[in-house]
Coordinates of C-alpha atoms in Angstrom, one line a residue:
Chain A
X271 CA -163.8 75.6 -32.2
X272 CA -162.5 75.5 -28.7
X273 CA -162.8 72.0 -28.4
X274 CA -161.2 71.3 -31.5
X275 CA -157.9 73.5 -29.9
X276 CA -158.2 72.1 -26.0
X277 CA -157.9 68.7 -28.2
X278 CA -154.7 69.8 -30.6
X279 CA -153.4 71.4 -26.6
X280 CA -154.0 67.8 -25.6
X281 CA -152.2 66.1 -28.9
X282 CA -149.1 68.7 -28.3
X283 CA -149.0 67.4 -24.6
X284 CA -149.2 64.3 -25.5
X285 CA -146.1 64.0 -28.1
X286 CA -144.0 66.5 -25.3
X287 CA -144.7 63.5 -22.7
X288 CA -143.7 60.5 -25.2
X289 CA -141.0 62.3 -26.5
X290 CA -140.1 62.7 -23.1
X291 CA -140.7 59.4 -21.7
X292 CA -138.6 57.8 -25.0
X293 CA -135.8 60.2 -24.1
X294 CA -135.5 59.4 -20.7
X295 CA -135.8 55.7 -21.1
X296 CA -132.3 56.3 -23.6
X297 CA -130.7 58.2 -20.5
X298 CA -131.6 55.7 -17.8
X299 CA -130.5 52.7 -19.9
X300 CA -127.3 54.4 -20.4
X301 CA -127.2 55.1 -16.8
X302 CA -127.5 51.5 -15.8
X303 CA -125.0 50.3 -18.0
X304 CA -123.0 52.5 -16.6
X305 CA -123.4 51.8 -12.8
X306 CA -122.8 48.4 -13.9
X307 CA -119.1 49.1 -14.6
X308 CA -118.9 51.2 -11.5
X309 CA -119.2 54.7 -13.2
X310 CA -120.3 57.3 -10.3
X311 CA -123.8 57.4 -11.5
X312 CA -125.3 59.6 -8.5
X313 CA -129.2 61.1 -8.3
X314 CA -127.4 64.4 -9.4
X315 CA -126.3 62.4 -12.6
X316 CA -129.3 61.0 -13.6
X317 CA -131.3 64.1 -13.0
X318 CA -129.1 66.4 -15.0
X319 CA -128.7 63.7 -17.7
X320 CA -132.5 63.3 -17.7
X321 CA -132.7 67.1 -18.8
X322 CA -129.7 67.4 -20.4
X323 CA -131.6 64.5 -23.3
X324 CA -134.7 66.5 -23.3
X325 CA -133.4 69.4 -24.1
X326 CA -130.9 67.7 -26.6
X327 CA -133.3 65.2 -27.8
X328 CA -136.6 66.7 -28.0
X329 CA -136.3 70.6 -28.2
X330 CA -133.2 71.2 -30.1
X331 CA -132.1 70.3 -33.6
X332 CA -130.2 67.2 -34.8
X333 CA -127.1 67.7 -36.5
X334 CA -125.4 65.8 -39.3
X335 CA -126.1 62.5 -40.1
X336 CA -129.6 63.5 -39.1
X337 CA -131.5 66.4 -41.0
X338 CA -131.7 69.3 -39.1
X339 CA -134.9 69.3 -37.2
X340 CA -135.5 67.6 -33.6
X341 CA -136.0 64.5 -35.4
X342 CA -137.6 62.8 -32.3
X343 CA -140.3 64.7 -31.5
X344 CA -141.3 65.1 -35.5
X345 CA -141.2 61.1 -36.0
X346 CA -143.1 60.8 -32.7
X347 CA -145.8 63.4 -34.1
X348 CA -145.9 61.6 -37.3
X349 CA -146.3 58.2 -36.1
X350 CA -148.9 59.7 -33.4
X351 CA -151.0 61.4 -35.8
X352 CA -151.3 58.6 -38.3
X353 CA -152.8 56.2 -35.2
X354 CA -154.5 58.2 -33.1
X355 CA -156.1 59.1 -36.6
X356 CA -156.9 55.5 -37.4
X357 CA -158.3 55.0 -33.6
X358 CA -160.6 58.5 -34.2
X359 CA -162.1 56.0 -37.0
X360 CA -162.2 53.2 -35.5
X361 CA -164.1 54.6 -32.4
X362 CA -166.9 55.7 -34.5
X363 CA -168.1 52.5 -34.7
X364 CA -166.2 50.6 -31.6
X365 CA -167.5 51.4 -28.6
X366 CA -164.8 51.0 -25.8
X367 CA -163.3 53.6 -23.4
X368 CA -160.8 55.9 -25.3
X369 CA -158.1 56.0 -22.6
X370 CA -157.4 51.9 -24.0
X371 CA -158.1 52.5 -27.5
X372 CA -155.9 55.5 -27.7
X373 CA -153.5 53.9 -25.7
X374 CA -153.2 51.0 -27.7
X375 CA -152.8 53.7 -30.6
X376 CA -149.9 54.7 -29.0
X377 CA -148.5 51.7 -28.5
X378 CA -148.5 50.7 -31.7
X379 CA -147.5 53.7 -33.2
X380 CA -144.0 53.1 -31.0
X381 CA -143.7 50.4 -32.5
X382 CA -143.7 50.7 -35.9
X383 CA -141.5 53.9 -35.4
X384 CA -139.1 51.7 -33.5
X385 CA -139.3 48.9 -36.3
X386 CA -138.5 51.0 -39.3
X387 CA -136.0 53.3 -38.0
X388 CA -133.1 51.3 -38.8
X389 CA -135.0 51.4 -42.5
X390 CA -134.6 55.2 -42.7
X391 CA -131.2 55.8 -40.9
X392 CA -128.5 53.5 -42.0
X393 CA -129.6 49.9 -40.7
X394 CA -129.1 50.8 -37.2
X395 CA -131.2 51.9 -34.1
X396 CA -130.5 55.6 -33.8
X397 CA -132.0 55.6 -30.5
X398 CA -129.5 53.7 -27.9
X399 CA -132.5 52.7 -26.0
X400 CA -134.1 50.9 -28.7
X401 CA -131.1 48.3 -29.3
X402 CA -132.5 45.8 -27.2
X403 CA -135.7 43.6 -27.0
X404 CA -136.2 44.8 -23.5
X405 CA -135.5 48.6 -24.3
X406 CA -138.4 48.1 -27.7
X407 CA -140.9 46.6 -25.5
X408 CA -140.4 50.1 -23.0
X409 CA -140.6 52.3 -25.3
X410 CA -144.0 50.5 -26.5
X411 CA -145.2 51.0 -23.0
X412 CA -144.0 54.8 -23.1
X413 CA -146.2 54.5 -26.3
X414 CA -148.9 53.1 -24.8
X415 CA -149.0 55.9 -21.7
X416 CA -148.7 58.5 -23.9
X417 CA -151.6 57.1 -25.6
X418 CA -153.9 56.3 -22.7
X419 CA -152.8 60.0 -21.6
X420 CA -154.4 61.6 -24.4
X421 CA -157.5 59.2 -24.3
X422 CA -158.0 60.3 -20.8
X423 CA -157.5 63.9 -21.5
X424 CA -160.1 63.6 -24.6
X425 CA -163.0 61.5 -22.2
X426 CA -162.7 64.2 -19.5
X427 CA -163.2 67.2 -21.6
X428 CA -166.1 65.6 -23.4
X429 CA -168.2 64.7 -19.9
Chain B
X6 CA -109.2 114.9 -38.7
X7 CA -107.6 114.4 -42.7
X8 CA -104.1 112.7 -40.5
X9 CA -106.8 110.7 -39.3
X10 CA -108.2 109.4 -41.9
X11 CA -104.5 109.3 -43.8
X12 CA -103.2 107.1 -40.5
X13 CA -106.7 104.2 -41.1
X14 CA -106.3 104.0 -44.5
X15 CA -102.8 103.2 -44.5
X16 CA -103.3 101.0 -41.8
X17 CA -105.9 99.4 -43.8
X18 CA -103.7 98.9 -47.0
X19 CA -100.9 97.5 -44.9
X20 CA -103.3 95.1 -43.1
X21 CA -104.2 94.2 -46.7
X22 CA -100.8 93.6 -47.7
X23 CA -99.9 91.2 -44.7
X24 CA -102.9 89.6 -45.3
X25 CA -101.9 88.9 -49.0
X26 CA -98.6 88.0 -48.6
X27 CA -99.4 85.3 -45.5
X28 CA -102.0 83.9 -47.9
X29 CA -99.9 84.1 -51.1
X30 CA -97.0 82.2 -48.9
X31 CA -99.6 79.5 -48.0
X32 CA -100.8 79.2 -51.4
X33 CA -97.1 78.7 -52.6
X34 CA -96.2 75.7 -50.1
X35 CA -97.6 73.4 -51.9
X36 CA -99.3 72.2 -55.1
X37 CA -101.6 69.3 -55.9
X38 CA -100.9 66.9 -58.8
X39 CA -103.3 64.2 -59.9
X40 CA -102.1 61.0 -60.0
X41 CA -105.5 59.1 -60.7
X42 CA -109.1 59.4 -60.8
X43 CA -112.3 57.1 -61.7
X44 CA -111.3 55.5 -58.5
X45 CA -114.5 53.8 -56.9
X46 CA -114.5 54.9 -53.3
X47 CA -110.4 54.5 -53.0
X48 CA -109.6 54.0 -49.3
X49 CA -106.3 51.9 -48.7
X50 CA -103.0 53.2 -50.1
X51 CA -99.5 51.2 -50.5
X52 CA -96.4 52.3 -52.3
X53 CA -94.6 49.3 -54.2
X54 CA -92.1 52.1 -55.4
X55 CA -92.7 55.6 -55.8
X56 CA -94.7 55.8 -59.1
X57 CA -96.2 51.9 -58.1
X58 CA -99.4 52.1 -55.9
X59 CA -101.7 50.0 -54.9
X60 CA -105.3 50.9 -53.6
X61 CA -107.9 49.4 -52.5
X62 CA -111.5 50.7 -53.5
X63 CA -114.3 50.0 -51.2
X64 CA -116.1 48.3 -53.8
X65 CA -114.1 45.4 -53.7
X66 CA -111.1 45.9 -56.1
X67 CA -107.6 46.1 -55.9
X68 CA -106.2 48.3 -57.9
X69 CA -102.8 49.0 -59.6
X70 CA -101.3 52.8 -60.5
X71 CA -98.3 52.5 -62.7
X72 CA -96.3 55.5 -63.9
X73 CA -98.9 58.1 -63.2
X74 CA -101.6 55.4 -64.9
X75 CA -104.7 53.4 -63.5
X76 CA -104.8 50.3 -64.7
X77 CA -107.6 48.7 -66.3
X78 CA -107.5 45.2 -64.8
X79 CA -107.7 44.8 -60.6
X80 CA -105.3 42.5 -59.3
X81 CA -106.9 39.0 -59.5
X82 CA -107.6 36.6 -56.3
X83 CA -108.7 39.6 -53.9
X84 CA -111.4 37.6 -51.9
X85 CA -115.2 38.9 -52.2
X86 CA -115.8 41.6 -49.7
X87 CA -119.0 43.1 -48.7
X88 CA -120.1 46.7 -49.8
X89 CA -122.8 48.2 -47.1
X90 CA -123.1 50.9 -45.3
X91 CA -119.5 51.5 -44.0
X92 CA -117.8 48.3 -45.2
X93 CA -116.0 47.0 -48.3
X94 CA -112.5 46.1 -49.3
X95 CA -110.8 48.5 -47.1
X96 CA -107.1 48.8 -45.8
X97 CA -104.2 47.2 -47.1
X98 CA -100.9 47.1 -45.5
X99 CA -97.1 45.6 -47.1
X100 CA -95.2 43.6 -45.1
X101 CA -92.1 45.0 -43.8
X102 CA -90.0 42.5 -46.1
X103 CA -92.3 42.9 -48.7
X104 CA -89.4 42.8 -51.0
X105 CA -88.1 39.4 -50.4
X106 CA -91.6 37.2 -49.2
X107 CA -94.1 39.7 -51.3
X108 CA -97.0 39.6 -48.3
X109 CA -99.4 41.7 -48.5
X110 CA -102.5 42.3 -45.7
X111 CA -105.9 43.4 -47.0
X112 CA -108.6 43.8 -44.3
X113 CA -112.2 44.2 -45.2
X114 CA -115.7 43.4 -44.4
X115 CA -117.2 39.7 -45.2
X116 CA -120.7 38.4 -44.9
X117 CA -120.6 35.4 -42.9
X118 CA -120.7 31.9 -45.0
X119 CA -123.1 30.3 -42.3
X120 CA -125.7 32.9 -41.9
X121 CA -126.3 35.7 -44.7
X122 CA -127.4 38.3 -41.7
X123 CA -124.2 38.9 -40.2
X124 CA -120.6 40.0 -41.1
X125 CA -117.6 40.7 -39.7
X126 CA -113.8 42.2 -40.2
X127 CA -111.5 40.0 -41.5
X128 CA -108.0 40.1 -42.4
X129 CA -106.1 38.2 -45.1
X130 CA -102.7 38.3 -46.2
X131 CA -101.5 36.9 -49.8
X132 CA -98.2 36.8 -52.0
X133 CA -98.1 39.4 -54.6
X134 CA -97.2 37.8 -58.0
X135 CA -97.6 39.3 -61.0
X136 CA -101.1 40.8 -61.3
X137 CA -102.8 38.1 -58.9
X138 CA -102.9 37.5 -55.1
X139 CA -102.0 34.1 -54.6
X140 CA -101.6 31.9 -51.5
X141 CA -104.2 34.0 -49.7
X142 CA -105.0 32.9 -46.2
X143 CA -107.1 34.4 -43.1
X144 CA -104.8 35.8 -40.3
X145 CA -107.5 37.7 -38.3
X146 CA -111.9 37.5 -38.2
X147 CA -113.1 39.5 -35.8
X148 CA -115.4 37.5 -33.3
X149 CA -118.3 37.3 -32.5
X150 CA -120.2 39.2 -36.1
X151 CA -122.5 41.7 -36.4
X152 CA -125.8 42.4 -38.0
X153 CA -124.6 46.0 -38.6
X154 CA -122.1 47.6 -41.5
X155 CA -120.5 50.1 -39.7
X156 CA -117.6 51.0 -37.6
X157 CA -115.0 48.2 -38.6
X158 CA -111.9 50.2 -38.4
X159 CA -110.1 48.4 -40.7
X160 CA -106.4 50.0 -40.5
X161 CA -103.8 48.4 -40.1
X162 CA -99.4 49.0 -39.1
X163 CA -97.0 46.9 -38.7
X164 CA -94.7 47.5 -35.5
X165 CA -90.9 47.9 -35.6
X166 CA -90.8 44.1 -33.8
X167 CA -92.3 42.7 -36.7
X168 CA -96.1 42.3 -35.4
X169 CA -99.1 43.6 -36.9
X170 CA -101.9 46.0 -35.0
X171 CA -105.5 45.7 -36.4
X172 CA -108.4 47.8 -35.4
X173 CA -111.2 46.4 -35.0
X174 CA -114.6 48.9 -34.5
X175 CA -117.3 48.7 -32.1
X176 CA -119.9 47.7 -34.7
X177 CA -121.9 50.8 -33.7
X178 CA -124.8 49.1 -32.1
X179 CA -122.2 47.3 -29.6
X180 CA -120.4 50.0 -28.4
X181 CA -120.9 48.7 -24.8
X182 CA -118.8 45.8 -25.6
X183 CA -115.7 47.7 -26.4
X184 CA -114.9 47.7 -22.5
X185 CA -115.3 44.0 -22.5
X186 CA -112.2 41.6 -23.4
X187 CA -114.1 38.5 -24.5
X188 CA -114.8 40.0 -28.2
X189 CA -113.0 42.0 -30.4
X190 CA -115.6 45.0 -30.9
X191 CA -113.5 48.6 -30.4
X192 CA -110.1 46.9 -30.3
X193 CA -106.8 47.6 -31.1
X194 CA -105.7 43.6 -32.5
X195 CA -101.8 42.6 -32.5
X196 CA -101.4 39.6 -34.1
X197 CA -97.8 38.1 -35.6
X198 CA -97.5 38.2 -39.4
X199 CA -98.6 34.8 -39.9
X200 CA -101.9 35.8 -37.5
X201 CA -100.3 33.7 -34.2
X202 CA -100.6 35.6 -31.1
X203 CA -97.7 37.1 -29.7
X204 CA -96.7 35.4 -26.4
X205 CA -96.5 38.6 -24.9
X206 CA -100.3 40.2 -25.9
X207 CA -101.1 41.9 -22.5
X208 CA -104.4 39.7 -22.1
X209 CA -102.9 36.3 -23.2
X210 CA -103.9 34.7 -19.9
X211 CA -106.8 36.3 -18.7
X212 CA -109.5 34.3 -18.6
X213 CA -112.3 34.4 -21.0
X214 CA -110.3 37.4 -23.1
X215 CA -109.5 37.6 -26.4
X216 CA -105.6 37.2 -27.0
X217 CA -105.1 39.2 -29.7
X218 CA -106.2 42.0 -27.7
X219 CA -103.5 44.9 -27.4
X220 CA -105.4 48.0 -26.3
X221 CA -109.3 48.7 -26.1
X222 CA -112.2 50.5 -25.2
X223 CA -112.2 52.2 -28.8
X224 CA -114.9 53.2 -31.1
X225 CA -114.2 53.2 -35.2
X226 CA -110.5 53.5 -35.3
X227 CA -109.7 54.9 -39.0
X228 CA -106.0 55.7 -38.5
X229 CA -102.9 54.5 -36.8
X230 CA -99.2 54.6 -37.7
X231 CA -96.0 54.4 -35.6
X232 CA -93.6 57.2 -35.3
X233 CA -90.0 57.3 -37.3
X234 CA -88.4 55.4 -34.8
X235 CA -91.2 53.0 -34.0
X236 CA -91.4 54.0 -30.9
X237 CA -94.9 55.5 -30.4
X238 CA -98.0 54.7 -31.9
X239 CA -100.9 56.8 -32.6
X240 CA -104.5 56.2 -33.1
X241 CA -107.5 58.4 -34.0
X242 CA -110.8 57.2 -34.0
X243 CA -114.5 58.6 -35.2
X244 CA -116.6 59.8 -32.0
X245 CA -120.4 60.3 -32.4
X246 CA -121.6 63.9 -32.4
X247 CA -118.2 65.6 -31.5
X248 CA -115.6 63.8 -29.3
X249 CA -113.4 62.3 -32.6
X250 CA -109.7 61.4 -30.7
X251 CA -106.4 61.8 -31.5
X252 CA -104.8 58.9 -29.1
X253 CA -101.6 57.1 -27.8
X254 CA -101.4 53.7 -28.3
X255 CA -100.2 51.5 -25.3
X256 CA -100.3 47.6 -24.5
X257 CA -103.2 47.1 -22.2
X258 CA -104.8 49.8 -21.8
X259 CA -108.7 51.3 -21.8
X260 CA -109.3 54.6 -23.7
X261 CA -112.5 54.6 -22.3
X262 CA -115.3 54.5 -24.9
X263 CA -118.3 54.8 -24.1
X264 CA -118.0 55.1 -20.3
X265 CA -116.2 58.4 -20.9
X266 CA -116.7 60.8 -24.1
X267 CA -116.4 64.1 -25.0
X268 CA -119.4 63.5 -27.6
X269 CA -122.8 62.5 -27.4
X270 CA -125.1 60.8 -29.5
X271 CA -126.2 61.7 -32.7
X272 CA -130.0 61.7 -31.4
X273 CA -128.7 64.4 -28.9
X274 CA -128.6 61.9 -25.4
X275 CA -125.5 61.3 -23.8
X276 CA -123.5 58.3 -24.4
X277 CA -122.4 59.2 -20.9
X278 CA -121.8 62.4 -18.6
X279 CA -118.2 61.5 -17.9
X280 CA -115.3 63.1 -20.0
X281 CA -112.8 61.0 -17.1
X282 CA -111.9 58.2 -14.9
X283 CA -109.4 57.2 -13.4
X284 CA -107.7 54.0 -15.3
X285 CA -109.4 55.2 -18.5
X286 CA -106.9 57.1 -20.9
X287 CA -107.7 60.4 -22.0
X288 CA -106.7 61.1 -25.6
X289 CA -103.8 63.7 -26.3
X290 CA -106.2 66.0 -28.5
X291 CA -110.1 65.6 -29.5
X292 CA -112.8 67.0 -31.7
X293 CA -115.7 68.7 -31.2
X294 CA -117.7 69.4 -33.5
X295 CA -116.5 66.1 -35.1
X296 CA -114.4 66.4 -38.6
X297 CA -114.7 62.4 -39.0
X298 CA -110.9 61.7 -39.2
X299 CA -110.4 59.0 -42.1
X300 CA -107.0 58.4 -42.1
X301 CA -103.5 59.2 -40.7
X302 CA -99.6 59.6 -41.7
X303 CA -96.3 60.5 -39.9
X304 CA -94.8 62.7 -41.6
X305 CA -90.5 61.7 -42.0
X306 CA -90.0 62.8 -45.6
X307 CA -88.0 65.7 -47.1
X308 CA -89.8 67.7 -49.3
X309 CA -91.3 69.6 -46.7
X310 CA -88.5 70.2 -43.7
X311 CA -90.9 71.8 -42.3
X312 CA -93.4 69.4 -41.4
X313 CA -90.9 66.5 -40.5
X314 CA -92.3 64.5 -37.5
X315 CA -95.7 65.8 -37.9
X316 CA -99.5 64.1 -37.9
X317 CA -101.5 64.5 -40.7
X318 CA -105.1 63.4 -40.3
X319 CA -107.4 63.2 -43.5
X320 CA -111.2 64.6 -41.9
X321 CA -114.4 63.6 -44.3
X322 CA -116.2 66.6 -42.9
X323 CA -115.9 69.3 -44.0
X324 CA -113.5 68.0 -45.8
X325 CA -109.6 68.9 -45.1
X326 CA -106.4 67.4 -42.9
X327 CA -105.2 68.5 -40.3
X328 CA -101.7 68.5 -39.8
X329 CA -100.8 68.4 -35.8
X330 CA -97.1 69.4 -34.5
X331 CA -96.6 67.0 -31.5
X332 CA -94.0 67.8 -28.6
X333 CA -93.1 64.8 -27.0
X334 CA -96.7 63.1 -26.0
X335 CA -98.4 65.9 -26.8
X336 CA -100.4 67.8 -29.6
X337 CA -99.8 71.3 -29.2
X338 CA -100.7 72.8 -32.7
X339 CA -103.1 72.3 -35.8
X340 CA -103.5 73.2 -38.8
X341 CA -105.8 73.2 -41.6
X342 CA -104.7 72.4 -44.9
X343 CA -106.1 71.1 -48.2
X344 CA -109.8 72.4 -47.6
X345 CA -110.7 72.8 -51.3
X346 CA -110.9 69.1 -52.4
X347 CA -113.8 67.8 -50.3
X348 CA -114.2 65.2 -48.2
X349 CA -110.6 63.0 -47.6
X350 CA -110.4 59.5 -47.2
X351 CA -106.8 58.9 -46.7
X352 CA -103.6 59.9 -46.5
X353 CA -100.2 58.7 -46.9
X354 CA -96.7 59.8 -47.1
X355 CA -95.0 58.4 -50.4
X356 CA -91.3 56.8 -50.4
X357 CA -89.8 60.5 -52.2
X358 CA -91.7 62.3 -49.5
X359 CA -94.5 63.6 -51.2
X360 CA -98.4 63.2 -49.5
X361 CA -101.0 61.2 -50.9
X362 CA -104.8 61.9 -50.6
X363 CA -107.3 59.6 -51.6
X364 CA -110.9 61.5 -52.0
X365 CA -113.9 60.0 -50.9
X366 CA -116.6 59.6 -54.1
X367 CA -117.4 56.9 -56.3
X368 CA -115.2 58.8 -58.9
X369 CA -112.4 59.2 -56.7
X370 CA -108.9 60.9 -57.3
X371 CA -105.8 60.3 -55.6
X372 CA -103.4 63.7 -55.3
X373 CA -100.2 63.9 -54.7
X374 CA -98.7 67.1 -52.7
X375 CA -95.7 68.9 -53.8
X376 CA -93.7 71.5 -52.9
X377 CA -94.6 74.2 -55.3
X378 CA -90.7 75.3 -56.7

């Protein structure tokens, strides 16, 4: 029973640090572009606009076009969920360390998140950050540490 | 303690009565009066006469209003336009000697001929004859195209020395490029009637610029008109999640977007943390929350004295116009009017003065608004 919570604690964590880690790739991409065309993009900038887009982004509702839930956060759970699901499977019968296979999970769960958003919301990448190549492949990576965090967290509290 | 109670509840009653009265005046301004409906997502508007209109529906027809009735058949020859997302057969224009050369400018959104994926904004002019288009040719694409159908813009004025402006939107997924001059993403376009350039386009000899560029660093421009005199022209465009701009139009110059925004994104980041920079214009009045401004008229004619030289600003959300008082360059009042007939596409003044909305739904009215004596 306790186990089974310590692990859904871990799974919260998790989604708070992808979440996280997607938002702030957004705000630093945005930041560079705009250091590029000589905007005063300071330390104080980039920290505040790092918080500002987790609060915005992953604590607080989305408004119009978007339903009104923090839409982040809930995609990032589902696609979580369904492949850190398919990897609890998978492991049954796979022997390999969890912090890869779970990071691998979360990798791929990015992806297909950042692949069928444009689906769902009006042909085009919501998320500025995801607009690029470059900016998909990050956000795959952010999956992929989320992923390998939650692995880790799950191998420690078994041993 | 009973003069007390005497004193609030006359207060009360003649709080009531003010309150009535300044509704009841309100209510007795003006009147709605439908001219059409079964419209299919009506966005352009062009008198021909007073009780002659033509409007375009986003679904790719051109339509005819005669005497207070919708004709059955479009006009014939309009060129295929693509319906997604945000585009379609979208804003039409008359040319200033319509009545002699019969010119008239349609701009919509087009699916490249070369590559199914992409589209892009393009304007055509054609004669009016009868009920067909004829002698239509291209006097403005947009360049380069875009995968996405949104934010075109897609209005168009002619200027009092015979030119025509274009906006042109930032395609949504490029909004970056709008402060760049070698594409025409979040431009204002001025091109001559016959879609030359204008010798005197402020970025005719800059290298690697688009000429046809007159202003820029713009989002999805819905609305721009010139004053009575010509003299001024004003543009509002769509921000993202608040930050929607009412703005002066000048040769050359940057409004900003997205280095500097009073919105942010709809995913709740910021598109950036400046509201200002120097060299950057900062719009004369802006939005937020956002009310999605559609479309815009100046407002010259007589029926309502009271509103001559005004803005009026169609808003899709929640649905209403706003009508601005400028003084000189600025916006000092607004508004709200006509909140009861949901979301506004357009609107126009007519020839005898009268406004013209155009709803947004794929059973569309247009209403005219008249004084109500």
């Amino acid at each position: 029973m306790i186990k089974g919570i310590i692990k859904i604690g871990f799974l919260f964590l998790t989604i708070l640090l992808v979440s996280f880690l997607v938002g702030a790739q957004t705000t630093v991409s945005n930041l560079i572009w705009l250091s590029s065309i000589d905007m005063p993009v300071t330390f104080t900038v980039l920290i505040s606009s790092i918080y500002h887009d987790f609060i915005l982004m992953t604590l607080t509702s989305a408004q119009p076009p978007l339903p009104p839930l923090p839409v982040l956060p809930i995609i990032i759970s589902l696609g979580l969920v369904i492949s850190f699901g398919v990897t609890w499977i998978v492991l049954r019968w796979l022997k390999t360390q969890k912090k890869y296979a779970y990071g691998i999970a979360g990798a791929v769960a990015l992806a297909f998140i950042f692949y069928l958003m444009p689906l769902v919301f009006f042909g085009v990448d919501m998320l500025a950050g995801a607009r690029t190549l470059t900016g998909k492949i990050i956000l795959v990576i952010c999956g992929y540490l989320g992923g390998h965090f939650f692995g880790s967290r799950l191998s420690k509290g078994e041993s | 303690m009973k003069k007390q109670i005497f004193k609030i509840s006359l207060l009360t009653i003649a709080s009531f009565l003010c309150f009535s009265l300044y509704a009841n005046h309100h209510e007795k301004t003006y009147k709605f009066e439908t001219i059409a409906q079964g419209l299919s997502f009506p966005w352009g508007i062009a008198f021909l006469s007073n009780d002659e209109i033509l409007v375009t529906e986003k679904t790719g027809q051109l339509r005819i209003i005669k005497d207070g009735k919708l004709l059955e058949d479009p006009i014939t020859g309009v060129p295929d336009s693509l319906f997604k997302g945000q585009g379609g057969l979208e804003g039409i224009v008359l040319h200033p000697n319509f009545a002699n050369n019969k010119y008239l400018y349609l701009s919509f959104s087009e699916t490249d001929a070369d590559n199914k994926k992409m589209n892009s904004l393009r304007v055509v002019r054609g004669k009016l004859e009868g009920n067909s288009l004829t002698e239509v040719e291209t006097i403005f694409r947009a360049s380069p195209s875009r995968k996405t159908a949104n934010h075109y813009g897609a209005k168009m004025v002619f200027l009092k020395d015979g030119t025509l402006l274009i906006t042109s939107g930032d395609g949504f997924s490029y909004r970056e490029e709008a402060q760049k001059l070698d594409n025409h993403f979040g431009k204002v376009i001025r091109v001559n009637d016959d879609g030359s350039i204008p010798s005197d386009n402020p970025f005719i000899s800059t290298p690697e610029a688009k000429p046809e560029i007159w202003s820029y660093g713009h989002r999805n421009l819905q609305g721009i008109v010139i004053n009575s005199d010509g003299s001024v022209v004003y543009e509002h465009e769509h921000g993202p999640r608040g930050g929607d701009e009412l703005n002066i139009i000048e040769k050359g110059k940057n409004y900003g977007w997205p280095a500097i925004t009073y919105g942010i994104d709809y995913s709740g980041a910021l598109i950036s943390p400046f509201k200002e920079k120097e060299g950057m214009e900062q719009p004369i009045k802006y939005w937020v929350p956002s009310i999605a401004p559609s479309g815009m008229t100046f407002y010259d004619g007589d029926l309502f004295p009271e509103w001559k030289g005004n803005l009026f600003i169609s808003a899709l959300v929640p649905g209403d116009v706003r009508r601005i008082t400028l003084e000189g360059n600025q916006a000092v009042d607004e508004e709200i009017l006509f909140d009861t007939l949901g979301r506004i596409r357009n609107i126009v003044s007519a020839p005898d003065g009268s406004l013209v909305l155009a709803t947004d739904s794929p059973k569309g009215k247009l209403i005219r608004v008249v004084p109500n004596n």
